[in-house]
Amino acid sequence: MTHTAKRAIVLLSGGMDSCVCAALAARDYVPAALHISYGQRTEARECQSFFAICDRLNIHDKLLLRNELFRSIGGSALTDENIAVPTVPSASHEIPVTYVPFRNAHFLSVAVSWAEVLGAAKIYIGAVEPDSSGYPDCRPAYYEAFNRVIRAGTKDGNIEVVTPLIAMRKAEIVQLGLELNAPFDLTWSCYRQEEGACGVCDSCRLRLEAFKAAGVKDPIPYAMMESF
Ligand SMILES: [Zn+2]
């Protein structure tokens, strides 16, 4: 099986989208998983999900890093205790306060560095545009531009960021995950808390709507089950 020699890196936050991406990467490549803690409210829980998903998918190469700069810079509800995570959907089309300034560029840069060393040609990231919070670093044009930077700025210029979920609805991502046996039970999406997902932050809401639209029960525990 010559194809099993091909390496890919997956950015695995521990959420449902990155979990499906990891299952896709594990199907088609020998995957290596990258997780970056950046002082976000639920970093311990997300880290736990990262290791559990890697175990379930038999991903042996793991890289866990800390990035302190977002906490120092602040400006996001995920990293700044003084900015609350909204519990009601935003009425405006503005970028939500949960946006972490230019975060994905930092994560992708780390992945590209590791890919050059590992000889990996693909970097999987679970960015989603429809049914998302509207973060600017989840747009297709951003990834096209980032790939141009990689081609121009790496040794061999042959590394590519791939975004297999970017045009999918969240319910379709759930369906794909079920087909791939992605371990949704091990994922964590809540922005606010680590003991039972809150069910009302943007991330929980999008996730619950996705499972509902897909017609399946979300397997993770919620703190306010009676609401759902
Ligand atoms: Zn939540």
mmCIF file with all atom_site columns, C-alpha atoms and ligand atoms in Angstrom:
data_model
loop_
_atom_site.group_PDB
_atom_site.id
_atom_site.type_symbol
_atom_site.label_atom_id
_atom_site.label_alt_id
_atom_site.label_comp_id
_atom_site.label_asym_id
_atom_site.label_entity_id
_atom_site.label_seq_id
_atom_site.pdbx_PDB_ins_code
_atom_site.Cartn_x
_atom_site.Cartn_y
_atom_site.Cartn_z
_atom_site.occupancy
_atom_site.B_iso_or_equiv
_atom_site.pdbx_formal_charge
_atom_site.auth_seq_id
_atom_site.auth_comp_id
_atom_site.auth_asym_id
_atom_site.auth_atom_id
_atom_site.pdbx_PDB_model_num
ATOM   1   C  CA . MET A 1 1   ? 0.000   0.000  0.000  1.00 0.00 ? 1   MET A CA 1
ATOM   2   C  CA . THR A 1 2   ? 2.126   2.855  -1.242 1.00 0.00 ? 2   THR A CA 1
ATOM   3   C  CA . HIS A 1 3   ? -0.446  5.497  -0.360 1.00 0.00 ? 3   HIS A CA 1
ATOM   4   C  CA . THR A 1 4   ? -0.040  4.798  3.348  1.00 0.00 ? 4   THR A CA 1
ATOM   5   C  CA . ALA A 1 5   ? 3.414   6.358  3.178  1.00 0.00 ? 5   ALA A CA 1
ATOM   6   C  CA . LYS A 1 6   ? 1.853   9.741  2.441  1.00 0.00 ? 6   LYS A CA 1
ATOM   7   C  CA . ARG A 1 7   ? 1.782   12.032 5.421  1.00 0.00 ? 7   ARG A CA 1
ATOM   8   C  CA . ALA A 1 8   ? -0.762  14.661 6.348  1.00 0.00 ? 8   ALA A CA 1
ATOM   9   C  CA . ILE A 1 9   ? -1.096  16.944 9.333  1.00 0.00 ? 9   ILE A CA 1
ATOM   10  C  CA . VAL A 1 10  ? -4.479  17.671 10.862 1.00 0.00 ? 10  VAL A CA 1
ATOM   11  C  CA . LEU A 1 11  ? -5.162  20.664 13.065 1.00 0.00 ? 11  LEU A CA 1
ATOM   12  C  CA . LEU A 1 12  ? -7.192  19.007 15.794 1.00 0.00 ? 12  LEU A CA 1
ATOM   13  C  CA . SER A 1 13  ? -8.835  21.367 18.252 1.00 0.00 ? 13  SER A CA 1
ATOM   14  C  CA . GLY A 1 14  ? -11.064 18.611 19.595 1.00 0.00 ? 14  GLY A CA 1
ATOM   15  C  CA . GLY A 1 15  ? -14.308 20.041 18.198 1.00 0.00 ? 15  GLY A CA 1
ATOM   16  C  CA . MET A 1 16  ? -16.710 18.225 15.866 1.00 0.00 ? 16  MET A CA 1
ATOM   17  C  CA . ASP A 1 17  ? -15.365 19.712 12.627 1.00 0.00 ? 17  ASP A CA 1
ATOM   18  C  CA . SER A 1 18  ? -11.711 19.010 13.343 1.00 0.00 ? 18  SER A CA 1
ATOM   19  C  CA . CYS A 1 19  ? -12.682 15.503 14.471 1.00 0.00 ? 19  CYS A CA 1
ATOM   20  C  CA . VAL A 1 20  ? -14.300 14.797 11.085 1.00 0.00 ? 20  VAL A CA 1
ATOM   21  C  CA . CYS A 1 21  ? -11.220 16.255 9.384  1.00 0.00 ? 21  CYS A CA 1
ATOM   22  C  CA . ALA A 1 22  ? -9.019  13.932 11.425 1.00 0.00 ? 22  ALA A CA 1
ATOM   23  C  CA . ALA A 1 23  ? -11.149 10.949 10.389 1.00 0.00 ? 23  ALA A CA 1
ATOM   24  C  CA . LEU A 1 24  ? -10.795 12.001 6.735  1.00 0.00 ? 24  LEU A CA 1
ATOM   25  C  CA . ALA A 1 25  ? -7.028  12.425 7.085  1.00 0.00 ? 25  ALA A CA 1
ATOM   26  C  CA . ALA A 1 26  ? -6.775  9.043  8.828  1.00 0.00 ? 26  ALA A CA 1
ATOM   27  C  CA . ARG A 1 27  ? -8.717  7.429  5.973  1.00 0.00 ? 27  ARG A CA 1
ATOM   28  C  CA . ASP A 1 28  ? -6.477  8.806  3.223  1.00 0.00 ? 28  ASP A CA 1
ATOM   29  C  CA . TYR A 1 29  ? -3.068  9.446  4.822  1.00 0.00 ? 29  TYR A CA 1
ATOM   30  C  CA . VAL A 1 30  ? -0.764  8.585  7.672  1.00 0.00 ? 30  VAL A CA 1
ATOM   31  C  CA . PRO A 1 31  ? -1.905  11.447 9.865  1.00 0.00 ? 31  PRO A CA 1
ATOM   32  C  CA . ALA A 1 32  ? -0.083  13.535 12.418 1.00 0.00 ? 32  ALA A CA 1
ATOM   33  C  CA . ALA A 1 33  ? -2.171  15.678 14.753 1.00 0.00 ? 33  ALA A CA 1
ATOM   34  C  CA . LEU A 1 34  ? -1.419  19.191 15.996 1.00 0.00 ? 34  LEU A CA 1
ATOM   35  C  CA . HIS A 1 35  ? -3.143  20.828 18.950 1.00 0.00 ? 35  HIS A CA 1
ATOM   36  C  CA . ILE A 1 36  ? -2.445  24.322 20.218 1.00 0.00 ? 36  ILE A CA 1
ATOM   37  C  CA . SER A 1 37  ? -3.610  25.554 23.608 1.00 0.00 ? 37  SER A CA 1
ATOM   38  C  CA . TYR A 1 38  ? -3.813  29.327 23.625 1.00 0.00 ? 38  TYR A CA 1
ATOM   39  C  CA . GLY A 1 39  ? -5.257  30.242 26.991 1.00 0.00 ? 39  GLY A CA 1
ATOM   40  C  CA . GLN A 1 40  ? -8.838  29.729 25.884 1.00 0.00 ? 40  GLN A CA 1
ATOM   41  C  CA . ARG A 1 41  ? -11.455 29.147 28.598 1.00 0.00 ? 41  ARG A CA 1
ATOM   42  C  CA . THR A 1 42  ? -11.911 25.449 27.840 1.00 0.00 ? 42  THR A CA 1
ATOM   43  C  CA . GLU A 1 43  ? -8.323  24.560 26.975 1.00 0.00 ? 43  GLU A CA 1
ATOM   44  C  CA . ALA A 1 44  ? -8.008  21.664 29.439 1.00 0.00 ? 44  ALA A CA 1
ATOM   45  C  CA . ARG A 1 45  ? -11.172 20.006 28.139 1.00 0.00 ? 45  ARG A CA 1
ATOM   46  C  CA . GLU A 1 46  ? -10.173 20.522 24.494 1.00 0.00 ? 46  GLU A CA 1
ATOM   47  C  CA . CYS A 1 47  ? -6.764  19.036 25.197 1.00 0.00 ? 47  CYS A CA 1
ATOM   48  C  CA . GLN A 1 48  ? -8.434  15.981 26.737 1.00 0.00 ? 48  GLN A CA 1
ATOM   49  C  CA . SER A 1 49  ? -10.544 15.604 23.588 1.00 0.00 ? 49  SER A CA 1
ATOM   50  C  CA . PHE A 1 50  ? -7.461  15.902 21.400 1.00 0.00 ? 50  PHE A CA 1
ATOM   51  C  CA . PHE A 1 51  ? -5.730  12.951 23.060 1.00 0.00 ? 51  PHE A CA 1
ATOM   52  C  CA . ALA A 1 52  ? -8.902  10.840 23.182 1.00 0.00 ? 52  ALA A CA 1
ATOM   53  C  CA . ILE A 1 53  ? -9.642  11.404 19.466 1.00 0.00 ? 53  ILE A CA 1
ATOM   54  C  CA . CYS A 1 54  ? -6.035  10.585 18.533 1.00 0.00 ? 54  CYS A CA 1
ATOM   55  C  CA . ASP A 1 55  ? -6.276  7.338  20.509 1.00 0.00 ? 55  ASP A CA 1
ATOM   56  C  CA . ARG A 1 56  ? -9.576  6.333  18.878 1.00 0.00 ? 56  ARG A CA 1
ATOM   57  C  CA . LEU A 1 57  ? -8.288  7.105  15.367 1.00 0.00 ? 57  LEU A CA 1
ATOM   58  C  CA . ASN A 1 58  ? -4.885  5.503  16.018 1.00 0.00 ? 58  ASN A CA 1
ATOM   59  C  CA . ILE A 1 59  ? -3.004  8.734  15.355 1.00 0.00 ? 59  ILE A CA 1
ATOM   60  C  CA . HIS A 1 60  ? 0.433   8.176  16.828 1.00 0.00 ? 60  HIS A CA 1
ATOM   61  C  CA . ASP A 1 61  ? 2.277   11.375 15.867 1.00 0.00 ? 61  ASP A CA 1
ATOM   62  C  CA . LYS A 1 62  ? 0.982   14.103 18.139 1.00 0.00 ? 62  LYS A CA 1
ATOM   63  C  CA . LEU A 1 63  ? 2.254   17.612 18.768 1.00 0.00 ? 63  LEU A CA 1
ATOM   64  C  CA . LEU A 1 64  ? 0.805   19.638 21.625 1.00 0.00 ? 64  LEU A CA 1
ATOM   65  C  CA . LEU A 1 65  ? 1.969   23.238 21.892 1.00 0.00 ? 65  LEU A CA 1
ATOM   66  C  CA . ARG A 1 66  ? 1.202   26.279 24.003 1.00 0.00 ? 66  ARG A CA 1
ATOM   67  C  CA . ASN A 1 67  ? 0.785   29.698 22.474 1.00 0.00 ? 67  ASN A CA 1
ATOM   68  C  CA . GLU A 1 68  ? 0.739   32.493 25.063 1.00 0.00 ? 68  GLU A CA 1
ATOM   69  C  CA . LEU A 1 69  ? 0.412   35.401 22.701 1.00 0.00 ? 69  LEU A CA 1
ATOM   70  C  CA . PHE A 1 70  ? -3.375  35.412 22.311 1.00 0.00 ? 70  PHE A CA 1
ATOM   71  C  CA . ARG A 1 71  ? -3.837  35.611 26.066 1.00 0.00 ? 71  ARG A CA 1
ATOM   72  C  CA . SER A 1 72  ? -1.406  38.541 26.194 1.00 0.00 ? 72  SER A CA 1
ATOM   73  C  CA . ILE A 1 73  ? -3.040  40.306 23.258 1.00 0.00 ? 73  ILE A CA 1
ATOM   74  C  CA . GLY A 1 74  ? -6.625  39.647 24.433 1.00 0.00 ? 74  GLY A CA 1
ATOM   75  C  CA . GLY A 1 75  ? -9.456  41.153 22.432 1.00 0.00 ? 75  GLY A CA 1
ATOM   76  C  CA . SER A 1 76  ? -11.480 37.938 22.336 1.00 0.00 ? 76  SER A CA 1
ATOM   77  C  CA . ALA A 1 77  ? -14.125 36.491 24.632 1.00 0.00 ? 77  ALA A CA 1
ATOM   78  C  CA . LEU A 1 78  ? -12.329 33.148 24.450 1.00 0.00 ? 78  LEU A CA 1
ATOM   79  C  CA . THR A 1 79  ? -9.083  34.451 25.940 1.00 0.00 ? 79  THR A CA 1
ATOM   80  C  CA . ASP A 1 80  ? -10.095 37.543 27.932 1.00 0.00 ? 80  ASP A CA 1
ATOM   81  C  CA . GLU A 1 81  ? -12.027 36.995 31.179 1.00 0.00 ? 81  GLU A CA 1
ATOM   82  C  CA . ASN A 1 82  ? -13.338 40.559 30.944 1.00 0.00 ? 82  ASN A CA 1
ATOM   83  C  CA . ILE A 1 83  ? -15.243 39.832 27.726 1.00 0.00 ? 83  ILE A CA 1
ATOM   84  C  CA . ALA A 1 84  ? -18.222 37.527 28.260 1.00 0.00 ? 84  ALA A CA 1
ATOM   85  C  CA . VAL A 1 85  ? -19.033 34.715 25.838 1.00 0.00 ? 85  VAL A CA 1
ATOM   86  C  CA . PRO A 1 86  ? -22.486 35.622 24.441 1.00 0.00 ? 86  PRO A CA 1
ATOM   87  C  CA . THR A 1 87  ? -25.291 33.237 25.303 1.00 0.00 ? 87  THR A CA 1
ATOM   88  C  CA . VAL A 1 88  ? -27.785 34.580 22.795 1.00 0.00 ? 88  VAL A CA 1
ATOM   89  C  CA . PRO A 1 89  ? -27.339 34.693 19.012 1.00 0.00 ? 89  PRO A CA 1
ATOM   90  C  CA . SER A 1 90  ? -26.021 37.988 17.712 1.00 0.00 ? 90  SER A CA 1
ATOM   91  C  CA . ALA A 1 91  ? -28.614 40.116 15.959 1.00 0.00 ? 91  ALA A CA 1
ATOM   92  C  CA . SER A 1 92  ? -26.003 41.826 13.807 1.00 0.00 ? 92  SER A CA 1
ATOM   93  C  CA . HIS A 1 93  ? -23.743 40.579 11.045 1.00 0.00 ? 93  HIS A CA 1
ATOM   94  C  CA . GLU A 1 94  ? -20.640 41.844 12.793 1.00 0.00 ? 94  GLU A CA 1
ATOM   95  C  CA . ILE A 1 95  ? -17.754 39.492 13.592 1.00 0.00 ? 95  ILE A CA 1
ATOM   96  C  CA . PRO A 1 96  ? -18.616 38.027 17.046 1.00 0.00 ? 96  PRO A CA 1
ATOM   97  C  CA . VAL A 1 97  ? -16.511 38.749 20.146 1.00 0.00 ? 97  VAL A CA 1
ATOM   98  C  CA . THR A 1 98  ? -15.489 35.070 20.206 1.00 0.00 ? 98  THR A CA 1
ATOM   99  C  CA . TYR A 1 99  ? -13.271 35.726 17.173 1.00 0.00 ? 99  TYR A CA 1
ATOM   100 C  CA . VAL A 1 100 ? -9.607  35.327 18.172 1.00 0.00 ? 100 VAL A CA 1
ATOM   101 C  CA . PRO A 1 101 ? -7.605  37.890 16.162 1.00 0.00 ? 101 PRO A CA 1
ATOM   102 C  CA . PHE A 1 102 ? -5.955  36.190 13.156 1.00 0.00 ? 102 PHE A CA 1
ATOM   103 C  CA . ARG A 1 103 ? -5.653  32.970 15.151 1.00 0.00 ? 103 ARG A CA 1
ATOM   104 C  CA . ASN A 1 104 ? -5.777  30.471 12.314 1.00 0.00 ? 104 ASN A CA 1
ATOM   105 C  CA . ALA A 1 105 ? -2.771  32.056 10.586 1.00 0.00 ? 105 ALA A CA 1
ATOM   106 C  CA . HIS A 1 106 ? -0.672  31.269 13.658 1.00 0.00 ? 106 HIS A CA 1
ATOM   107 C  CA . PHE A 1 107 ? -1.969  27.699 13.817 1.00 0.00 ? 107 PHE A CA 1
ATOM   108 C  CA . LEU A 1 108 ? -1.425  27.146 10.099 1.00 0.00 ? 108 LEU A CA 1
ATOM   109 C  CA . SER A 1 109 ? 2.102   28.542 10.307 1.00 0.00 ? 109 SER A CA 1
ATOM   110 C  CA . VAL A 1 110 ? 2.988   26.020 13.011 1.00 0.00 ? 110 VAL A CA 1
ATOM   111 C  CA . ALA A 1 111 ? 1.463   23.245 10.900 1.00 0.00 ? 111 ALA A CA 1
ATOM   112 C  CA . VAL A 1 112 ? 3.467   24.312 7.837  1.00 0.00 ? 112 VAL A CA 1
ATOM   113 C  CA . SER A 1 113 ? 6.700   24.308 9.858  1.00 0.00 ? 113 SER A CA 1
ATOM   114 C  CA . TRP A 1 114 ? 5.947   20.800 11.118 1.00 0.00 ? 114 TRP A CA 1
ATOM   115 C  CA . ALA A 1 115 ? 4.903   19.642 7.639  1.00 0.00 ? 115 ALA A CA 1
ATOM   116 C  CA . GLU A 1 116 ? 8.266   20.703 6.218  1.00 0.00 ? 116 GLU A CA 1
ATOM   117 C  CA . VAL A 1 117 ? 10.041  18.594 8.830  1.00 0.00 ? 117 VAL A CA 1
ATOM   118 C  CA . LEU A 1 118 ? 7.735   15.571 8.565  1.00 0.00 ? 118 LEU A CA 1
ATOM   119 C  CA . GLY A 1 119 ? 7.559   15.661 4.772  1.00 0.00 ? 119 GLY A CA 1
ATOM   120 C  CA . ALA A 1 120 ? 3.779   16.026 4.890  1.00 0.00 ? 120 ALA A CA 1
ATOM   121 C  CA . ALA A 1 121 ? 2.165   17.456 1.759  1.00 0.00 ? 121 ALA A CA 1
ATOM   122 C  CA . LYS A 1 122 ? -1.299  18.207 3.153  1.00 0.00 ? 122 LYS A CA 1
ATOM   123 C  CA . ILE A 1 123 ? -2.565  20.138 6.153  1.00 0.00 ? 123 ILE A CA 1
ATOM   124 C  CA . TYR A 1 124 ? -6.192  19.492 7.082  1.00 0.00 ? 124 TYR A CA 1
ATOM   125 C  CA . ILE A 1 125 ? -8.174  22.184 8.834  1.00 0.00 ? 125 ILE A CA 1
ATOM   126 C  CA . GLY A 1 126 ? -11.879 21.980 9.667  1.00 0.00 ? 126 GLY A CA 1
ATOM   127 C  CA . ALA A 1 127 ? -12.836 25.512 8.656  1.00 0.00 ? 127 ALA A CA 1
ATOM   128 C  CA . VAL A 1 128 ? -16.531 25.892 7.803  1.00 0.00 ? 128 VAL A CA 1
ATOM   129 C  CA . GLU A 1 129 ? -18.149 28.856 6.099  1.00 0.00 ? 129 GLU A CA 1
ATOM   130 C  CA . PRO A 1 130 ? -21.928 28.190 6.055  1.00 0.00 ? 130 PRO A CA 1
ATOM   131 C  CA . ASP A 1 131 ? -23.572 27.726 9.496  1.00 0.00 ? 131 ASP A CA 1
ATOM   132 C  CA . SER A 1 132 ? -20.545 29.380 11.068 1.00 0.00 ? 132 SER A CA 1
ATOM   133 C  CA . SER A 1 133 ? -20.013 32.394 13.286 1.00 0.00 ? 133 SER A CA 1
ATOM   134 C  CA . GLY A 1 134 ? -18.712 34.382 10.308 1.00 0.00 ? 134 GLY A CA 1
ATOM   135 C  CA . TYR A 1 135 ? -15.057 34.472 11.292 1.00 0.00 ? 135 TYR A CA 1
ATOM   136 C  CA . PRO A 1 136 ? -12.930 36.005 8.517  1.00 0.00 ? 136 PRO A CA 1
ATOM   137 C  CA . ASP A 1 137 ? -10.280 33.278 8.802  1.00 0.00 ? 137 ASP A CA 1
ATOM   138 C  CA . CYS A 1 138 ? -12.804 30.642 7.725  1.00 0.00 ? 138 CYS A CA 1
ATOM   139 C  CA . ARG A 1 139 ? -13.351 32.050 4.222  1.00 0.00 ? 139 ARG A CA 1
ATOM   140 C  CA . PRO A 1 140 ? -12.184 30.116 1.122  1.00 0.00 ? 140 PRO A CA 1
ATOM   141 C  CA . ALA A 1 141 ? -10.320 33.188 -0.214 1.00 0.00 ? 141 ALA A CA 1
ATOM   142 C  CA . TYR A 1 142 ? -8.207  33.244 2.925  1.00 0.00 ? 142 TYR A CA 1
ATOM   143 C  CA . TYR A 1 143 ? -7.046  29.657 2.427  1.00 0.00 ? 143 TYR A CA 1
ATOM   144 C  CA . GLU A 1 144 ? -6.319  30.260 -1.266 1.00 0.00 ? 144 GLU A CA 1
ATOM   145 C  CA . ALA A 1 145 ? -4.139  33.192 -0.268 1.00 0.00 ? 145 ALA A CA 1
ATOM   146 C  CA . PHE A 1 146 ? -2.456  31.216 2.516  1.00 0.00 ? 146 PHE A CA 1
ATOM   147 C  CA . ASN A 1 147 ? -1.561  28.464 0.057  1.00 0.00 ? 147 ASN A CA 1
ATOM   148 C  CA . ARG A 1 148 ? 0.130   31.049 -2.152 1.00 0.00 ? 148 ARG A CA 1
ATOM   149 C  CA . VAL A 1 149 ? 2.216   32.137 0.842  1.00 0.00 ? 149 VAL A CA 1
ATOM   150 C  CA . ILE A 1 150 ? 3.204   28.503 1.513  1.00 0.00 ? 150 ILE A CA 1
ATOM   151 C  CA . ARG A 1 151 ? 4.199   27.918 -2.108 1.00 0.00 ? 151 ARG A CA 1
ATOM   152 C  CA . ALA A 1 152 ? 6.340   31.051 -2.090 1.00 0.00 ? 152 ALA A CA 1
ATOM   153 C  CA . GLY A 1 153 ? 7.842   30.617 1.347  1.00 0.00 ? 153 GLY A CA 1
ATOM   154 C  CA . THR A 1 154 ? 8.713   26.952 1.917  1.00 0.00 ? 154 THR A CA 1
ATOM   155 C  CA . LYS A 1 155 ? 11.687  24.849 0.878  1.00 0.00 ? 155 LYS A CA 1
ATOM   156 C  CA . ASP A 1 156 ? 9.908   22.693 -1.702 1.00 0.00 ? 156 ASP A CA 1
ATOM   157 C  CA . GLY A 1 157 ? 6.713   24.721 -2.085 1.00 0.00 ? 157 GLY A CA 1
ATOM   158 C  CA . ASN A 1 158 ? 4.628   21.563 -2.187 1.00 0.00 ? 158 ASN A CA 1
ATOM   159 C  CA . ILE A 1 159 ? 2.595   21.816 1.018  1.00 0.00 ? 159 ILE A CA 1
ATOM   160 C  CA . GLU A 1 160 ? -1.102  22.570 0.693  1.00 0.00 ? 160 GLU A CA 1
ATOM   161 C  CA . VAL A 1 161 ? -3.746  23.469 3.257  1.00 0.00 ? 161 VAL A CA 1
ATOM   162 C  CA . VAL A 1 162 ? -6.957  21.570 2.508  1.00 0.00 ? 162 VAL A CA 1
ATOM   163 C  CA . THR A 1 163 ? -10.392 22.538 3.798  1.00 0.00 ? 163 THR A CA 1
ATOM   164 C  CA . PRO A 1 164 ? -12.666 19.595 2.954  1.00 0.00 ? 164 PRO A CA 1
ATOM   165 C  CA . LEU A 1 165 ? -15.575 20.887 5.055  1.00 0.00 ? 165 LEU A CA 1
ATOM   166 C  CA . ILE A 1 166 ? -15.509 24.549 4.112  1.00 0.00 ? 166 ILE A CA 1
ATOM   167 C  CA . ALA A 1 167 ? -18.611 24.540 1.878  1.00 0.00 ? 167 ALA A CA 1
ATOM   168 C  CA . MET A 1 168 ? -20.605 21.969 3.843  1.00 0.00 ? 168 MET A CA 1
ATOM   169 C  CA . ARG A 1 169 ? -23.604 22.634 6.060  1.00 0.00 ? 169 ARG A CA 1
ATOM   170 C  CA . LYS A 1 170 ? -23.075 21.532 9.650  1.00 0.00 ? 170 LYS A CA 1
ATOM   171 C  CA . ALA A 1 171 ? -25.679 18.769 9.338  1.00 0.00 ? 171 ALA A CA 1
ATOM   172 C  CA . GLU A 1 172 ? -23.772 17.373 6.350  1.00 0.00 ? 172 GLU A CA 1
ATOM   173 C  CA . ILE A 1 173 ? -20.624 17.363 8.460  1.00 0.00 ? 173 ILE A CA 1
ATOM   174 C  CA . VAL A 1 174 ? -22.430 15.289 11.088 1.00 0.00 ? 174 VAL A CA 1
ATOM   175 C  CA . GLN A 1 175 ? -23.556 12.847 8.385  1.00 0.00 ? 175 GLN A CA 1
ATOM   176 C  CA . LEU A 1 176 ? -20.038 12.583 6.968  1.00 0.00 ? 176 LEU A CA 1
ATOM   177 C  CA . GLY A 1 177 ? -18.667 12.017 10.451 1.00 0.00 ? 177 GLY A CA 1
ATOM   178 C  CA . LEU A 1 178 ? -21.115 9.193  11.057 1.00 0.00 ? 178 LEU A CA 1
ATOM   179 C  CA . GLU A 1 179 ? -20.107 7.553  7.754  1.00 0.00 ? 179 GLU A CA 1
ATOM   180 C  CA . LEU A 1 180 ? -16.449 7.809  8.767  1.00 0.00 ? 180 LEU A CA 1
ATOM   181 C  CA . ASN A 1 181 ? -17.074 6.629  12.330 1.00 0.00 ? 181 ASN A CA 1
ATOM   182 C  CA . ALA A 1 182 ? -15.663 9.897  13.613 1.00 0.00 ? 182 ALA A CA 1
ATOM   183 C  CA . PRO A 1 183 ? -15.701 9.776  17.435 1.00 0.00 ? 183 PRO A CA 1
ATOM   184 C  CA . PHE A 1 184 ? -18.189 12.589 18.123 1.00 0.00 ? 184 PHE A CA 1
ATOM   185 C  CA . ASP A 1 185 ? -18.606 11.251 21.652 1.00 0.00 ? 185 ASP A CA 1
ATOM   186 C  CA . LEU A 1 186 ? -15.052 12.387 22.428 1.00 0.00 ? 186 LEU A CA 1
ATOM   187 C  CA . THR A 1 187 ? -15.335 15.911 21.009 1.00 0.00 ? 187 THR A CA 1
ATOM   188 C  CA . TRP A 1 188 ? -15.793 19.216 22.822 1.00 0.00 ? 188 TRP A CA 1
ATOM   189 C  CA . SER A 1 189 ? -17.211 22.380 21.247 1.00 0.00 ? 189 SER A CA 1
ATOM   190 C  CA . CYS A 1 190 ? -18.405 24.561 24.126 1.00 0.00 ? 190 CYS A CA 1
ATOM   191 C  CA . TYR A 1 191 ? -16.673 27.934 24.396 1.00 0.00 ? 191 TYR A CA 1
ATOM   192 C  CA . ARG A 1 192 ? -17.738 28.581 27.995 1.00 0.00 ? 192 ARG A CA 1
ATOM   193 C  CA . GLN A 1 193 ? -17.330 25.595 30.299 1.00 0.00 ? 193 GLN A CA 1
ATOM   194 C  CA . GLU A 1 194 ? -15.704 22.216 30.719 1.00 0.00 ? 194 GLU A CA 1
ATOM   195 C  CA . GLU A 1 195 ? -18.186 20.287 32.903 1.00 0.00 ? 195 GLU A CA 1
ATOM   196 C  CA . GLY A 1 196 ? -21.175 19.668 30.647 1.00 0.00 ? 196 GLY A CA 1
ATOM   197 C  CA . ALA A 1 197 ? -21.461 21.838 27.550 1.00 0.00 ? 197 ALA A CA 1
ATOM   198 C  CA . CYS A 1 198 ? -23.482 25.028 28.133 1.00 0.00 ? 198 CYS A CA 1
ATOM   199 C  CA . GLY A 1 199 ? -25.787 24.500 25.158 1.00 0.00 ? 199 GLY A CA 1
ATOM   200 C  CA . VAL A 1 200 ? -26.262 28.231 24.605 1.00 0.00 ? 200 VAL A CA 1
ATOM   201 C  CA . CYS A 1 201 ? -22.974 29.686 23.354 1.00 0.00 ? 201 CYS A CA 1
ATOM   202 C  CA . ASP A 1 202 ? -22.557 30.134 19.596 1.00 0.00 ? 202 ASP A CA 1
ATOM   203 C  CA . SER A 1 203 ? -20.498 26.978 19.257 1.00 0.00 ? 203 SER A CA 1
ATOM   204 C  CA . CYS A 1 204 ? -22.927 24.796 21.267 1.00 0.00 ? 204 CYS A CA 1
ATOM   205 C  CA . ARG A 1 205 ? -25.903 26.249 19.416 1.00 0.00 ? 205 ARG A CA 1
ATOM   206 C  CA . LEU A 1 206 ? -24.437 25.570 15.956 1.00 0.00 ? 206 LEU A CA 1
ATOM   207 C  CA . ARG A 1 207 ? -23.493 22.068 17.050 1.00 0.00 ? 207 ARG A CA 1
ATOM   208 C  CA . LEU A 1 208 ? -26.912 21.242 18.517 1.00 0.00 ? 208 LEU A CA 1
ATOM   209 C  CA . GLU A 1 209 ? -28.660 22.577 15.405 1.00 0.00 ? 209 GLU A CA 1
ATOM   210 C  CA . ALA A 1 210 ? -26.386 20.424 13.237 1.00 0.00 ? 210 ALA A CA 1
ATOM   211 C  CA . PHE A 1 211 ? -27.187 17.206 15.087 1.00 0.00 ? 211 PHE A CA 1
ATOM   212 C  CA . LYS A 1 212 ? -30.879 18.084 15.160 1.00 0.00 ? 212 LYS A CA 1
ATOM   213 C  CA . ALA A 1 213 ? -30.931 18.750 11.399 1.00 0.00 ? 213 ALA A CA 1
ATOM   214 C  CA . ALA A 1 214 ? -29.056 15.483 10.817 1.00 0.00 ? 214 ALA A CA 1
ATOM   215 C  CA . GLY A 1 215 ? -31.688 13.670 12.903 1.00 0.00 ? 215 GLY A CA 1
ATOM   216 C  CA . VAL A 1 216 ? -29.263 12.172 15.420 1.00 0.00 ? 216 VAL A CA 1
ATOM   217 C  CA . LYS A 1 217 ? -28.609 12.776 19.093 1.00 0.00 ? 217 LYS A CA 1
ATOM   218 C  CA . ASP A 1 218 ? -25.471 14.631 20.063 1.00 0.00 ? 218 ASP A CA 1
ATOM   219 C  CA . PRO A 1 219 ? -23.578 12.121 22.246 1.00 0.00 ? 219 PRO A CA 1
ATOM   220 C  CA . ILE A 1 220 ? -21.787 14.613 24.527 1.00 0.00 ? 220 ILE A CA 1
ATOM   221 C  CA . PRO A 1 221 ? -23.194 15.708 27.920 1.00 0.00 ? 221 PRO A CA 1
ATOM   222 C  CA . TYR A 1 222 ? -24.936 19.054 28.257 1.00 0.00 ? 222 TYR A CA 1
ATOM   223 C  CA . ALA A 1 223 ? -25.337 20.878 31.543 1.00 0.00 ? 223 ALA A CA 1
ATOM   224 C  CA . MET A 1 224 ? -28.936 21.898 30.800 1.00 0.00 ? 224 MET A CA 1
ATOM   225 C  CA . MET A 1 225 ? -30.384 18.792 29.189 1.00 0.00 ? 225 MET A CA 1
ATOM   226 C  CA . GLU A 1 226 ? -33.990 19.789 29.843 1.00 0.00 ? 226 GLU A CA 1
ATOM   227 C  CA . SER A 1 227 ? -33.568 22.640 27.357 1.00 0.00 ? 227 SER A CA 1
ATOM   228 C  CA . PHE A 1 228 ? -33.003 20.238 24.496 1.00 0.00 ? 228 PHE A CA 1
HETATM 229 ZN ZN . ZN  B 2 .   ? -21.361 26.234 25.081 1.00 0.00 ? 1   ZN  B ZN 1
#
